[in-house]
Every structure is written in structure tokens, then in C-alpha cells.
Amino acid sequence: MKGKAEVIIGAQWGDEGKGRIVDALADRVDVVVRYQGGANAGHTVVVEGEKHVFHLLPSGMLYPGKTCVIGNGVVVDPDQFLAEIGELREKRKDKARLILSEASHVVMPYHKIIDEAEEKRRSKGRKIGTTKRGIGPCYADKVNRIGIRVGDLLDPDTLRAKIIENLEIKNLLLTRIFNMAPIPFDDLMEKALGWGQQMRPYIGDGTAIVNEALDKGSGVLFEGAQGTLLDIDHGTYPFVTSSSASAGGACIGTGIGPTRIDRVLGVAKAYCTRVGEGPFPTEELGEIGERLREAGGEYGATTGRPRRCGWLDMVALRYAVRVNGLGGIALTKLDVLTGLEEVKVCTRYEIDGKRHEILPSRLPEREDIRLHYESLKGWSEDISECRRIEDLPPEARDYVRFIEENCKVPVVLIGVGSGREQTILCGL
Ligand code: IMP
């Protein structure tokens, strides 16, 4: 993949297993970039039986000799950043070069407090179920042009002015609206200067690094966080995260032009999950949901919350193909479906008597969506040792083919287990 720019995005509601796909593809590229979201993400990579969970660092960090970039579109919690770096150093796995964009925004302690307080205030039915990592309030400040950027941590005068400006408002909000204690300026200023000192070796011009890498023909992988249906514009608003989780975010969140992207790969689970509130038409609340949750280990990597589970939603997947311009699908966790007698796929919605084969851009916040399912025959053979598509039982192959035919995009990779080697490459 030399000289190519490839974007990896979540094609559902996040947790599709992007970390392992990025990890599987990272050895072909020179640079791995995170471009949006923050420590709300939880990218799990299993190498030689050891599990690594990254919240902020790019999943390419485990490869010696790679350059990893955290782009301007990411919101960075300094404590989390330093903890992840520290952990890698301790395990002697800090082999990649890491650049943190000076233009990325800092998640301040007040963002996390406000995130939690706002969520608590929302009435039943309006709750978002955020990860409480301060993501929404931090992006809100960015858009409101009062955000503190990582580069500001190295410039005491700017930092002081910005913290004063922010605390004036934040402390009113905390004390008058949320009945909480104010945040003292001196403590926060000291903390922020300390972050700057510790983060200094990593802070740089992420946009220049990524563009220069592409200019000289290096392969660059853009690692999306969350998923298309959690995108601030294209997701199931307002039950979304606050960043551009779809492919377009790679341009905004790093400063590359759209013409530089060669291909977008969507990662989709062989079924669906969602964590947090909001519409999930194919959710299975009974036995099937429970079965998928247990077999798939569907508990949040960031919050530990049990994930909601259900059948594959082709209507949503076709939408992900559309808004991301997908050129291929990486299908993960196919092994989780092993042992089911029948496997169902939702192929159509009916809303107010109108048929939808692709999700409409505004999904109504209602529950009277009628779903049309197709049923496929399941398989019982263990597929975790399969390494070629021909090794899969015919029913599993039929399932993969069904997906390809229904969304008109090739499945280029299949995950049959959590290990790095438990992957079938079929078109990459
Ligand atoms: P926030 O990003 O913490 O504001 O949360 C907003 C919504 O996105 C909630 O429903 C979260 O559960 C969901 N969310 C955020 N990050 C992830 C992720 O990495 N995987 C899955 N869901 C996520």
C-alpha cells in the first residue's frame, strides 16, 4: 500500500473491531493517524495473546518503526494520553514515533464534569448515554472558539488568558446551574502547565507530517473512531457523538485534501451492537440478544457497559456505504454467529408506509418502524482456524456473499476470532 491513503471507518454504531483491522493493515503502511473523537473510543488489539486497549493512541502504536499521529480533529484528555504512553513504555512497547497535533483540543477537567452533569439533567428518553469523557462539551467549546488547544499548553501567556476566559463562564455554570463547587484557577493552571511539560516531546505539526508522508509516497492509514451512525451530521442525531466519525472526518481532522484519499474501508460486525441510548431498529431484547452479547463479549471497552445486540442491519450498512463511499467491507466477528440455526438480516424498513432500503438521513425518533428480515441458514462448525474463504462452511460463505450482493461492496477481510492471525484476507 505504499504511497496510498486509506481510511478505516466504523460502518455501524462503533465497536466494530476497527482497532484489530488497523493493526492487521498497519504493517503495510508507514503512518497511522487518529483524526476524530477522543478517549471515548476503545480500540482493542490482541497481540500474542496479550490484550491492549487504546483510547487515544492510534492502534498502530504496537508496530516498531511506524509514525503515529493524533490529528487536529481529536480531543485529547492529557491524563489519559500520558497514562497510555506510560503503560506502553512500561511494557516496552513504545516503539512507534508519536506526534500529537498542536491544533488538537484539550479535554479539560470541567468538560468531564459538565458532560456528566448535563447527562444527569436530561430527562428520560432524552439521555444520550455518553461515555462521560467530556467529548461533547470539549467539541462545543472548539466550535464556540473558546477551546484550549494542545499547542496552548506550551505557551503560558495564552494558556493563562484562555483558562481565565473559560473559568469565568464554566464556574458560573458549575455553581449556579449545577450546584457544584467552582474550579480554582491556580490549580488548573498548574496542572495544565505540567501537562504541557510532559507532552512537549510529542507535540508537533500533525498536518505537515501527514501531508509530507503522502508527498513522498508513504502509505498512510486513517483510523476512524466510533461509527457512521454516531457521526454528528450523519448519525442518528441527537443520539450521536460530537465528531465526524464518517470518512469525511479524515480530511477535516488531519488537514489533507479529499483528493488524496485512495480508498475507504468500512468495518462492520457480522451482527449489530450499540452502546448508549438512541434508535437501534434491529435490537434483540430477548434470548438472541443475550446470546450475541455473551458469545461476542459485548461489553464496552471504555465504560464496561453491556452493549445492546441485534441482527445485521443491511439498511444501515447500505447507508454507511453511501455516506462514506466505501470501497470494501471488513466483516468482523463472523465466528460469533457460529452455532445459530438461523441467521437473520434486516433488508428493508417501512416508515409511514414508505419502503426504505437505505436509511433516510433523518431517522424519526419513533419505534413504529416496520422491519423486513431475510433468514439464512446458520452453521455449527468452528471457524476460528479458517484462514482462507474456502475454509469456511458453505453457509458462512453464503452469508458473506449475501452481504456483498446486498450492499454491492466486496468483503475484503473477515475476522474469525480476536487474535491478530485470526483473519481471512480476501481482496486486500
Ligand atoms: P460521547 O461520545 O461520550 O459523547 O457519547 C455519545 C454516544 O456515543 C453514546 O451513545 C456513547 O455510548 C457513544 N460512543 C462514544 N464513543 C463510542 C465508541 O467508541 N464506541 C461505541 N459507542 C461510542
Short mmCIF file of C-alpha atoms and ligand atoms in Angstrom, two decimals:
data_model
loop_
_atom_site.label_atom_id
_atom_site.label_comp_id
_atom_site.label_asym_id
_atom_site.label_seq_id
_atom_site.Cartn_x
_atom_site.Cartn_y
_atom_site.Cartn_z
CA MET A 1 0.00 0.00 0.00
CA LYS A 2 2.98 2.33 -0.45
CA GLY A 3 2.01 5.90 -1.23
CA LYS A 4 -1.66 5.30 -0.58
CA ALA A 5 -4.10 6.92 1.79
CA GLU A 6 -6.70 4.55 3.17
CA VAL A 7 -9.43 5.47 5.63
CA ILE A 8 -10.84 2.87 8.03
CA ILE A 9 -14.22 3.76 9.49
CA GLY A 10 -16.87 2.09 11.61
CA ALA A 11 -19.87 1.26 9.42
CA GLN A 12 -22.31 0.84 12.33
CA TRP A 13 -22.56 2.30 15.86
CA GLY A 14 -18.92 1.86 16.82
CA ASP A 15 -17.22 -1.12 18.44
CA GLU A 16 -16.97 -2.90 15.08
CA GLY A 17 -13.42 -4.01 15.80
CA LYS A 18 -11.60 -1.24 13.94
CA GLY A 19 -8.53 -1.50 16.17
CA ARG A 20 -7.73 -5.01 15.04
CA ILE A 21 -8.29 -4.15 11.37
CA VAL A 22 -5.97 -1.17 11.66
CA ASP A 23 -3.50 -3.41 13.44
CA ALA A 24 -3.79 -6.02 10.67
CA LEU A 25 -3.16 -3.41 7.97
CA ALA A 26 -0.58 -1.32 9.82
CA ASP A 27 2.41 -3.35 8.67
CA ARG A 28 1.73 -2.24 5.08
CA VAL A 29 1.88 1.48 5.84
CA ASP A 30 4.30 3.95 7.36
CA VAL A 31 1.89 6.25 9.18
CA VAL A 32 -1.25 5.61 11.25
CA VAL A 33 -3.46 8.59 12.11
CA ARG A 34 -6.34 9.14 14.54
CA TYR A 35 -8.46 12.02 13.28
CA GLN A 36 -11.54 12.48 15.48
CA GLY A 37 -13.12 11.56 18.79
CA GLY A 38 -11.17 11.22 21.98
CA ALA A 39 -10.86 8.88 24.92
CA ASN A 40 -14.48 7.83 24.38
CA ALA A 41 -13.07 5.29 21.92
CA GLY A 42 -11.77 1.90 23.00
CA HIS A 43 -9.74 0.12 20.34
CA THR A 44 -8.78 -3.38 21.38
CA VAL A 45 -5.84 -5.16 19.80
CA VAL A 46 -4.73 -8.65 20.82
CA VAL A 47 -1.09 -9.46 20.05
CA GLU A 48 0.49 -12.77 21.07
CA GLY A 49 -2.39 -13.39 23.43
CA GLU A 50 -1.89 -10.04 25.16
CA LYS A 51 -4.77 -7.57 25.05
CA HIS A 52 -4.08 -3.86 24.52
CA VAL A 53 -6.85 -1.28 24.72
CA PHE A 54 -6.16 2.14 23.22
CA HIS A 55 -8.48 5.02 23.94
CA LEU A 56 -6.47 7.85 22.47
CA LEU A 57 -3.33 6.48 20.87
CA PRO A 58 -3.55 5.16 17.31
CA SER A 59 -3.73 1.36 17.12
CA GLY A 60 -0.52 1.36 15.05
CA MET A 61 1.47 2.09 18.22
CA LEU A 62 2.43 -1.56 18.61
CA TYR A 63 4.48 -1.57 15.39
CA PRO A 64 8.14 -0.62 15.69
CA GLY A 65 9.26 1.96 13.16
CA LYS A 66 5.82 3.40 12.42
CA THR A 67 4.84 7.01 12.79
CA CYS A 68 1.56 7.54 14.63
CA VAL A 69 -0.23 10.86 14.51
CA ILE A 70 -3.06 12.24 16.63
CA GLY A 71 -4.66 14.77 14.32
CA ASN A 72 -6.18 18.19 14.93
CA GLY A 73 -9.69 16.72 14.90
CA VAL A 74 -9.10 14.69 18.05
CA VAL A 75 -9.95 15.95 21.54
CA VAL A 76 -7.17 14.97 23.90
CA ASP A 77 -7.50 14.20 27.58
CA PRO A 78 -3.93 14.81 28.79
CA ASP A 79 -4.11 12.44 31.78
CA GLN A 80 -5.36 9.65 29.53
CA PHE A 81 -2.73 10.41 26.90
CA LEU A 82 0.07 10.30 29.45
CA ALA A 83 -1.30 7.15 31.09
CA GLU A 84 -1.41 5.28 27.76
CA ILE A 85 2.11 6.38 26.83
CA GLY A 86 3.30 5.39 30.32
CA GLU A 87 1.72 1.97 30.06
CA LEU A 88 3.31 1.26 26.68
CA ARG A 89 6.69 2.40 27.99
CA GLU A 90 6.35 0.10 30.99
CA LYS A 91 5.61 -2.86 28.72
CA ARG A 92 8.49 -1.77 26.45
CA LYS A 93 6.06 -1.49 23.55
CA ASP A 94 6.60 2.22 22.86
CA LYS A 95 8.40 1.52 19.59
CA ALA A 96 6.47 3.83 17.25
CA ARG A 97 7.15 7.56 16.82
CA LEU A 98 4.19 9.60 18.05
CA ILE A 99 3.16 13.11 17.03
CA LEU A 100 0.32 14.91 18.75
CA SER A 101 -1.10 17.76 16.69
CA GLU A 102 -0.62 21.15 18.32
CA ALA A 103 -4.02 22.09 16.88
CA SER A 104 -5.93 19.30 18.61
CA HIS A 105 -8.12 20.38 21.50
CA VAL A 106 -7.59 19.65 25.18
CA VAL A 107 -10.34 17.95 27.17
CA MET A 108 -10.25 19.99 30.38
CA PRO A 109 -11.46 18.69 33.75
CA TYR A 110 -14.52 20.95 33.52
CA HIS A 111 -15.55 19.28 30.25
CA LYS A 112 -15.84 15.93 32.01
CA ILE A 113 -17.75 17.42 34.93
CA ILE A 114 -20.16 19.24 32.61
CA ASP A 115 -20.62 16.14 30.42
CA GLU A 116 -21.74 14.15 33.44
CA ALA A 117 -23.88 16.94 34.91
CA GLU A 118 -25.65 17.62 31.59
CA GLU A 119 -26.34 13.94 31.09
CA LYS A 120 -27.81 13.72 34.58
CA ARG A 121 -30.09 16.69 33.89
CA ARG A 122 -31.51 15.25 30.67
CA SER A 123 -34.92 13.76 31.12
CA LYS A 124 -35.79 10.14 30.43
CA GLY A 125 -35.87 9.49 26.71
CA ARG A 126 -33.52 12.44 26.05
CA LYS A 127 -30.45 10.93 27.67
CA ILE A 128 -27.62 10.15 25.24
CA GLY A 129 -25.72 7.71 27.42
CA THR A 130 -22.38 9.45 26.86
CA THR A 131 -19.09 7.94 27.97
CA LYS A 132 -18.64 10.93 30.34
CA ARG A 133 -15.23 11.63 28.84
CA GLY A 134 -16.04 15.31 28.25
CA ILE A 135 -16.29 14.84 24.49
CA GLY A 136 -19.44 16.90 23.75
CA PRO A 137 -18.51 19.90 25.93
CA CYS A 138 -14.96 19.97 24.52
CA TYR A 139 -16.16 19.99 20.89
CA ALA A 140 -18.79 22.59 21.84
CA ASP A 141 -16.00 24.90 23.08
CA LYS A 142 -13.99 24.23 19.94
CA VAL A 143 -16.89 25.27 17.72
CA ASN A 144 -17.61 28.21 20.03
CA ARG A 145 -13.97 29.29 19.54
CA ILE A 146 -13.03 29.25 23.20
CA GLY A 147 -11.31 25.86 23.22
CA ILE A 148 -7.81 25.30 24.56
CA ARG A 149 -5.53 23.62 22.06
CA VAL A 150 -2.64 21.31 22.79
CA GLY A 151 -0.15 23.89 21.50
CA ASP A 152 -1.50 26.41 24.04
CA LEU A 153 -0.18 24.19 26.83
CA LEU A 154 3.34 25.27 25.79
CA ASP A 155 2.55 28.97 25.83
CA PRO A 156 1.89 30.16 29.42
CA ASP A 157 0.52 33.60 28.49
CA THR A 158 -2.04 32.31 26.02
CA LEU A 159 -2.89 29.45 28.34
CA ARG A 160 -3.49 31.80 31.28
CA ALA A 161 -5.76 34.08 29.23
CA LYS A 162 -7.76 31.13 27.90
CA ILE A 163 -8.17 29.45 31.27
CA ILE A 164 -9.36 32.74 32.80
CA GLU A 165 -11.81 33.25 29.91
CA ASN A 166 -13.16 29.72 30.29
CA LEU A 167 -13.37 29.58 34.07
CA GLU A 168 -15.40 32.80 34.12
CA ILE A 169 -18.20 31.01 32.33
CA LYS A 170 -17.61 27.44 33.48
CA ASN A 171 -17.60 28.35 37.16
CA LEU A 172 -20.90 30.20 36.78
CA LEU A 173 -22.33 27.14 35.10
CA LEU A 174 -20.99 24.80 37.75
CA THR A 175 -22.10 26.86 40.75
CA ARG A 176 -25.36 28.45 39.54
CA ILE A 177 -26.80 25.76 37.31
CA PHE A 178 -25.34 22.52 38.56
CA ASN A 179 -24.87 23.45 42.25
CA MET A 180 -21.30 22.28 42.21
CA ALA A 181 -18.02 23.65 43.53
CA PRO A 182 -16.10 26.10 41.31
CA ILE A 183 -12.70 25.12 39.85
CA PRO A 184 -9.85 27.20 41.31
CA PHE A 185 -7.73 28.96 38.65
CA ASP A 186 -4.32 28.29 40.28
CA ASP A 187 -4.85 24.53 40.49
CA LEU A 188 -5.95 24.25 36.89
CA MET A 189 -3.20 26.50 35.57
CA GLU A 190 -0.54 24.48 37.39
CA LYS A 191 -1.99 21.24 36.14
CA ALA A 192 -2.14 22.46 32.54
CA LEU A 193 1.46 23.71 32.60
CA GLY A 194 2.51 20.31 33.95
CA TRP A 195 0.70 18.56 31.09
CA GLY A 196 2.49 20.82 28.61
CA GLN A 197 5.90 19.88 30.01
CA GLN A 198 5.18 16.17 29.89
CA MET A 199 3.56 16.25 26.46
CA ARG A 200 6.15 18.58 24.88
CA PRO A 201 8.22 15.80 23.24
CA TYR A 202 5.20 14.63 21.26
CA ILE A 203 3.61 17.94 20.23
CA GLY A 204 4.10 18.93 16.60
CA ASP A 205 2.53 19.87 13.29
CA GLY A 206 0.39 16.83 12.51
CA THR A 207 -0.93 18.29 9.26
CA ALA A 208 2.59 18.78 7.90
CA ILE A 209 3.71 15.29 8.93
CA VAL A 210 0.75 13.57 7.24
CA ASN A 211 0.91 15.62 4.03
CA GLU A 212 4.68 15.25 3.75
CA ALA A 213 4.38 11.49 4.24
CA LEU A 214 1.87 11.32 1.38
CA ASP A 215 4.04 13.62 -0.78
CA LYS A 216 6.96 11.28 -0.52
CA GLY A 217 4.87 8.22 -1.35
CA SER A 218 4.41 6.72 2.12
CA GLY A 219 1.32 4.71 2.94
CA VAL A 220 -0.99 6.37 5.46
CA LEU A 221 -3.85 4.73 7.32
CA PHE A 222 -6.53 6.96 8.82
CA GLU A 223 -8.13 5.27 11.80
CA GLY A 224 -11.70 6.36 12.45
CA ALA A 225 -13.20 6.10 15.92
CA GLN A 226 -16.86 5.37 16.81
CA GLY A 227 -19.00 4.68 13.74
CA THR A 228 -21.01 6.22 10.91
CA LEU A 229 -24.29 6.09 12.84
CA LEU A 230 -22.68 8.04 15.68
CA ASP A 231 -21.44 10.79 13.33
CA ILE A 232 -22.54 14.27 14.43
CA ASP A 233 -24.01 15.01 10.97
CA HIS A 234 -24.81 11.62 9.51
CA GLY A 235 -25.66 9.59 12.59
CA THR A 236 -28.90 9.07 14.48
CA TYR A 237 -28.87 12.64 15.86
CA PRO A 238 -29.07 13.60 18.71
CA PHE A 239 -28.01 10.16 19.90
CA VAL A 240 -24.55 10.56 18.45
CA THR A 241 -21.07 11.58 19.44
CA SER A 242 -19.83 15.11 18.72
CA SER A 243 -17.32 14.48 15.94
CA SER A 244 -17.25 13.49 12.27
CA ALA A 245 -16.92 9.74 12.62
CA SER A 246 -17.55 9.09 8.93
CA ALA A 247 -14.85 9.15 6.25
CA GLY A 248 -15.07 12.90 5.57
CA GLY A 249 -13.70 13.44 9.08
CA ALA A 250 -10.31 12.17 7.93
CA CYS A 251 -9.83 15.31 5.83
CA ILE A 252 -11.10 17.77 8.44
CA GLY A 253 -9.35 16.05 11.30
CA THR A 254 -5.88 15.96 9.75
CA GLY A 255 -5.78 18.67 7.11
CA ILE A 256 -5.46 16.58 3.96
CA GLY A 257 -7.46 17.28 0.81
CA PRO A 258 -10.26 14.85 -0.17
CA THR A 259 -8.48 14.12 -3.46
CA ARG A 260 -5.68 12.40 -1.55
CA ILE A 261 -7.82 9.55 -0.28
CA ASP A 262 -7.45 6.38 -2.31
CA ARG A 263 -9.91 4.11 -0.59
CA VAL A 264 -12.32 3.92 2.32
CA LEU A 265 -12.77 0.64 4.12
CA GLY A 266 -15.80 0.14 6.36
CA VAL A 267 -15.60 -2.16 9.34
CA ALA A 268 -18.87 -3.91 10.15
CA LYS A 269 -19.68 -6.62 12.63
CA ALA A 270 -21.48 -9.68 11.28
CA TYR A 271 -24.34 -8.52 13.53
CA CYS A 272 -25.06 -5.17 15.20
CA THR A 273 -24.36 -3.64 18.58
CA ARG A 274 -24.94 -0.26 20.14
CA VAL A 275 -23.86 1.15 23.47
CA GLY A 276 -25.70 4.13 24.90
CA GLU A 277 -29.17 5.38 24.05
CA GLY A 278 -30.85 6.00 20.73
CA PRO A 279 -32.55 4.14 17.90
CA PHE A 280 -31.40 0.61 17.13
CA PRO A 281 -34.10 -0.92 14.91
CA THR A 282 -32.75 -4.49 14.79
CA GLU A 283 -32.09 -4.70 18.54
CA GLU A 284 -32.94 -8.11 20.01
CA LEU A 285 -34.05 -7.77 23.61
CA GLY A 286 -34.57 -11.49 24.25
CA GLU A 287 -32.56 -14.66 24.01
CA ILE A 288 -30.81 -13.86 20.71
CA GLY A 289 -29.54 -10.53 22.04
CA GLU A 290 -28.24 -12.23 25.16
CA ARG A 291 -26.61 -14.97 23.12
CA LEU A 292 -24.80 -12.47 20.88
CA ARG A 293 -23.67 -10.43 23.90
CA GLU A 294 -22.17 -13.42 25.68
CA ALA A 295 -20.64 -15.08 22.61
CA GLY A 296 -19.26 -11.77 21.36
CA GLY A 297 -18.08 -10.46 24.74
CA GLU A 298 -20.15 -7.37 24.06
CA TYR A 299 -19.20 -5.15 26.96
CA GLY A 300 -17.83 -1.63 26.35
CA ALA A 301 -14.03 -1.35 26.22
CA THR A 302 -14.25 2.16 27.68
CA THR A 303 -17.12 2.01 30.15
CA GLY A 304 -17.69 -1.72 30.66
CA ARG A 305 -21.39 -1.22 29.87
CA PRO A 306 -23.20 -4.21 28.30
CA ARG A 307 -23.78 -3.48 24.63
CA ARG A 308 -27.22 -3.75 23.07
CA CYS A 309 -27.16 -6.50 20.42
CA GLY A 310 -29.19 -7.43 17.35
CA TRP A 311 -29.15 -8.80 13.81
CA LEU A 312 -27.21 -7.26 10.96
CA ASP A 313 -28.98 -4.19 9.58
CA MET A 314 -28.45 -4.00 5.83
CA VAL A 315 -30.46 -0.76 5.59
CA ALA A 316 -27.95 0.91 7.90
CA LEU A 317 -24.99 -0.78 6.20
CA ARG A 318 -26.07 0.47 2.75
CA TYR A 319 -26.28 3.96 4.27
CA ALA A 320 -22.71 3.59 5.55
CA VAL A 321 -21.65 2.55 2.03
CA ARG A 322 -23.35 5.70 0.72
CA VAL A 323 -22.09 8.37 3.13
CA ASN A 324 -18.54 7.03 3.30
CA GLY A 325 -18.11 5.95 -0.32
CA LEU A 326 -16.98 2.53 0.88
CA GLY A 327 -14.75 0.54 -1.44
CA GLY A 328 -14.64 -2.53 0.77
CA ILE A 329 -16.02 -4.04 3.94
CA ALA A 330 -14.05 -5.70 6.70
CA LEU A 331 -16.50 -8.08 8.32
CA THR A 332 -15.62 -8.81 11.94
CA LYS A 333 -16.74 -11.40 14.48
CA LEU A 334 -18.23 -13.84 12.00
CA ASP A 335 -17.29 -16.59 14.49
CA VAL A 336 -19.81 -15.19 17.00
CA LEU A 337 -22.67 -16.39 14.78
CA THR A 338 -21.40 -19.99 14.83
CA GLY A 339 -23.92 -22.36 16.37
CA LEU A 340 -27.05 -20.40 15.43
CA GLU A 341 -29.55 -22.42 13.45
CA GLU A 342 -30.73 -19.41 11.51
CA VAL A 343 -29.10 -16.05 10.93
CA LYS A 344 -31.35 -13.11 10.14
CA VAL A 345 -30.61 -9.90 8.25
CA CYS A 346 -32.84 -6.84 8.07
CA THR A 347 -33.02 -5.81 4.42
CA ARG A 348 -35.73 -3.13 4.42
CA TYR A 349 -37.58 -0.67 6.67
CA GLU A 350 -41.08 0.62 6.25
CA ILE A 351 -41.77 4.05 7.76
CA ASP A 352 -45.24 5.60 7.33
CA GLY A 353 -45.97 3.14 4.53
CA LYS A 354 -42.79 4.09 2.63
CA ARG A 355 -40.13 1.48 1.91
CA HIS A 356 -36.52 2.28 2.71
CA GLU A 357 -33.66 0.15 1.51
CA ILE A 358 -31.19 2.77 2.68
CA LEU A 359 -31.54 4.63 5.96
CA PRO A 360 -33.08 8.09 5.48
CA SER A 361 -30.80 10.97 6.57
CA ARG A 362 -33.18 11.74 9.42
CA LEU A 363 -34.38 8.62 11.15
CA PRO A 364 -37.53 9.52 13.09
CA GLU A 365 -37.27 9.16 16.86
CA ARG A 366 -40.09 6.65 16.94
CA GLU A 367 -40.46 2.99 17.43
CA ASP A 368 -43.07 2.18 14.78
CA ILE A 369 -40.57 1.32 12.09
CA ARG A 370 -41.53 -1.96 10.39
CA LEU A 371 -38.61 -4.20 9.61
CA HIS A 372 -38.34 -6.80 6.88
CA TYR A 373 -35.96 -9.68 7.60
CA GLU A 374 -34.44 -12.38 5.45
CA SER A 375 -33.41 -15.61 7.06
CA LEU A 376 -30.26 -17.54 6.18
CA LYS A 377 -29.15 -20.97 7.30
CA GLY A 378 -26.61 -21.00 10.12
CA TRP A 379 -23.52 -23.21 10.59
CA SER A 380 -22.16 -25.13 13.54
CA GLU A 381 -18.52 -25.75 12.55
CA ASP A 382 -15.80 -23.91 14.46
CA ILE A 383 -14.44 -21.31 12.02
CA SER A 384 -11.80 -19.76 14.25
CA GLU A 385 -8.98 -21.63 12.49
CA CYS A 386 -10.14 -20.74 8.96
CA ARG A 387 -7.61 -18.61 7.10
CA ARG A 388 -8.99 -18.73 3.55
CA ILE A 389 -12.54 -18.07 2.42
CA GLU A 390 -12.66 -21.63 1.00
CA ASP A 391 -12.09 -22.97 4.53
CA LEU A 392 -15.42 -21.53 5.73
CA PRO A 393 -18.51 -23.79 5.78
CA PRO A 394 -20.82 -23.12 2.79
CA GLU A 395 -23.46 -21.41 4.97
CA ALA A 396 -20.91 -18.91 6.31
CA ARG A 397 -19.71 -18.24 2.76
CA ASP A 398 -23.33 -17.71 1.70
CA TYR A 399 -23.75 -15.18 4.49
CA VAL A 400 -20.70 -13.23 3.32
CA ARG A 401 -21.91 -13.38 -0.29
CA PHE A 402 -25.37 -12.20 0.79
CA ILE A 403 -23.80 -9.13 2.39
CA GLU A 404 -21.71 -8.36 -0.69
CA GLU A 405 -24.66 -8.71 -3.03
CA ASN A 406 -26.94 -6.64 -0.85
CA CYS A 407 -24.66 -3.67 -0.40
CA LYS A 408 -22.74 -4.04 -3.67
CA VAL A 409 -19.36 -3.74 -2.00
CA PRO A 410 -16.82 -6.56 -1.70
CA VAL A 411 -15.99 -8.07 1.67
CA VAL A 412 -12.21 -7.84 1.71
CA LEU A 413 -11.43 -9.14 5.17
CA ILE A 414 -13.19 -11.45 7.60
CA GLY A 415 -12.48 -11.69 11.31
CA VAL A 416 -12.93 -15.16 12.81
CA GLY A 417 -11.50 -14.53 16.29
CA SER A 418 -9.89 -11.80 18.35
CA GLY A 419 -6.25 -12.70 17.63
CA ARG A 420 -4.14 -10.82 15.10
CA GLU A 421 -3.79 -14.00 13.00
CA GLN A 422 -7.50 -14.94 13.07
CA THR A 423 -8.17 -13.08 9.87
CA ILE A 424 -9.17 -14.12 6.36
CA LEU A 425 -7.84 -11.73 3.74
CA CYS A 426 -9.99 -11.99 0.63
CA GLY A 427 -9.32 -8.98 -1.54
CA LEU A 428 -6.94 -6.65 0.20
P1 IMP B 1 -19.84 10.57 23.82
O1 IMP B 1 -19.01 10.35 22.61
O2 IMP B 1 -19.14 10.15 25.08
O3 IMP B 1 -20.39 11.96 23.89
O4 IMP B 1 -21.12 9.60 23.74
C1 IMP B 1 -22.13 9.79 22.76
C2 IMP B 1 -22.66 8.46 22.26
O5 IMP B 1 -21.67 7.78 21.52
C3 IMP B 1 -23.06 7.48 23.39
O6 IMP B 1 -24.15 6.72 22.93
C4 IMP B 1 -21.84 6.59 23.51
O7 IMP B 1 -22.16 5.32 24.05
C5 IMP B 1 -21.42 6.50 22.07
N1 IMP B 1 -19.99 6.23 21.90
C6 IMP B 1 -18.96 7.10 22.07
N2 IMP B 1 -17.80 6.51 21.80
C7 IMP B 1 -18.07 5.25 21.43
C8 IMP B 1 -17.26 4.16 20.98
O8 IMP B 1 -16.05 4.25 20.85
N3 IMP B 1 -17.93 3.03 20.68
C9 IMP B 1 -19.28 2.92 20.77
N4 IMP B 1 -20.08 3.91 21.17
C10 IMP B 1 -19.47 5.08 21.49
#
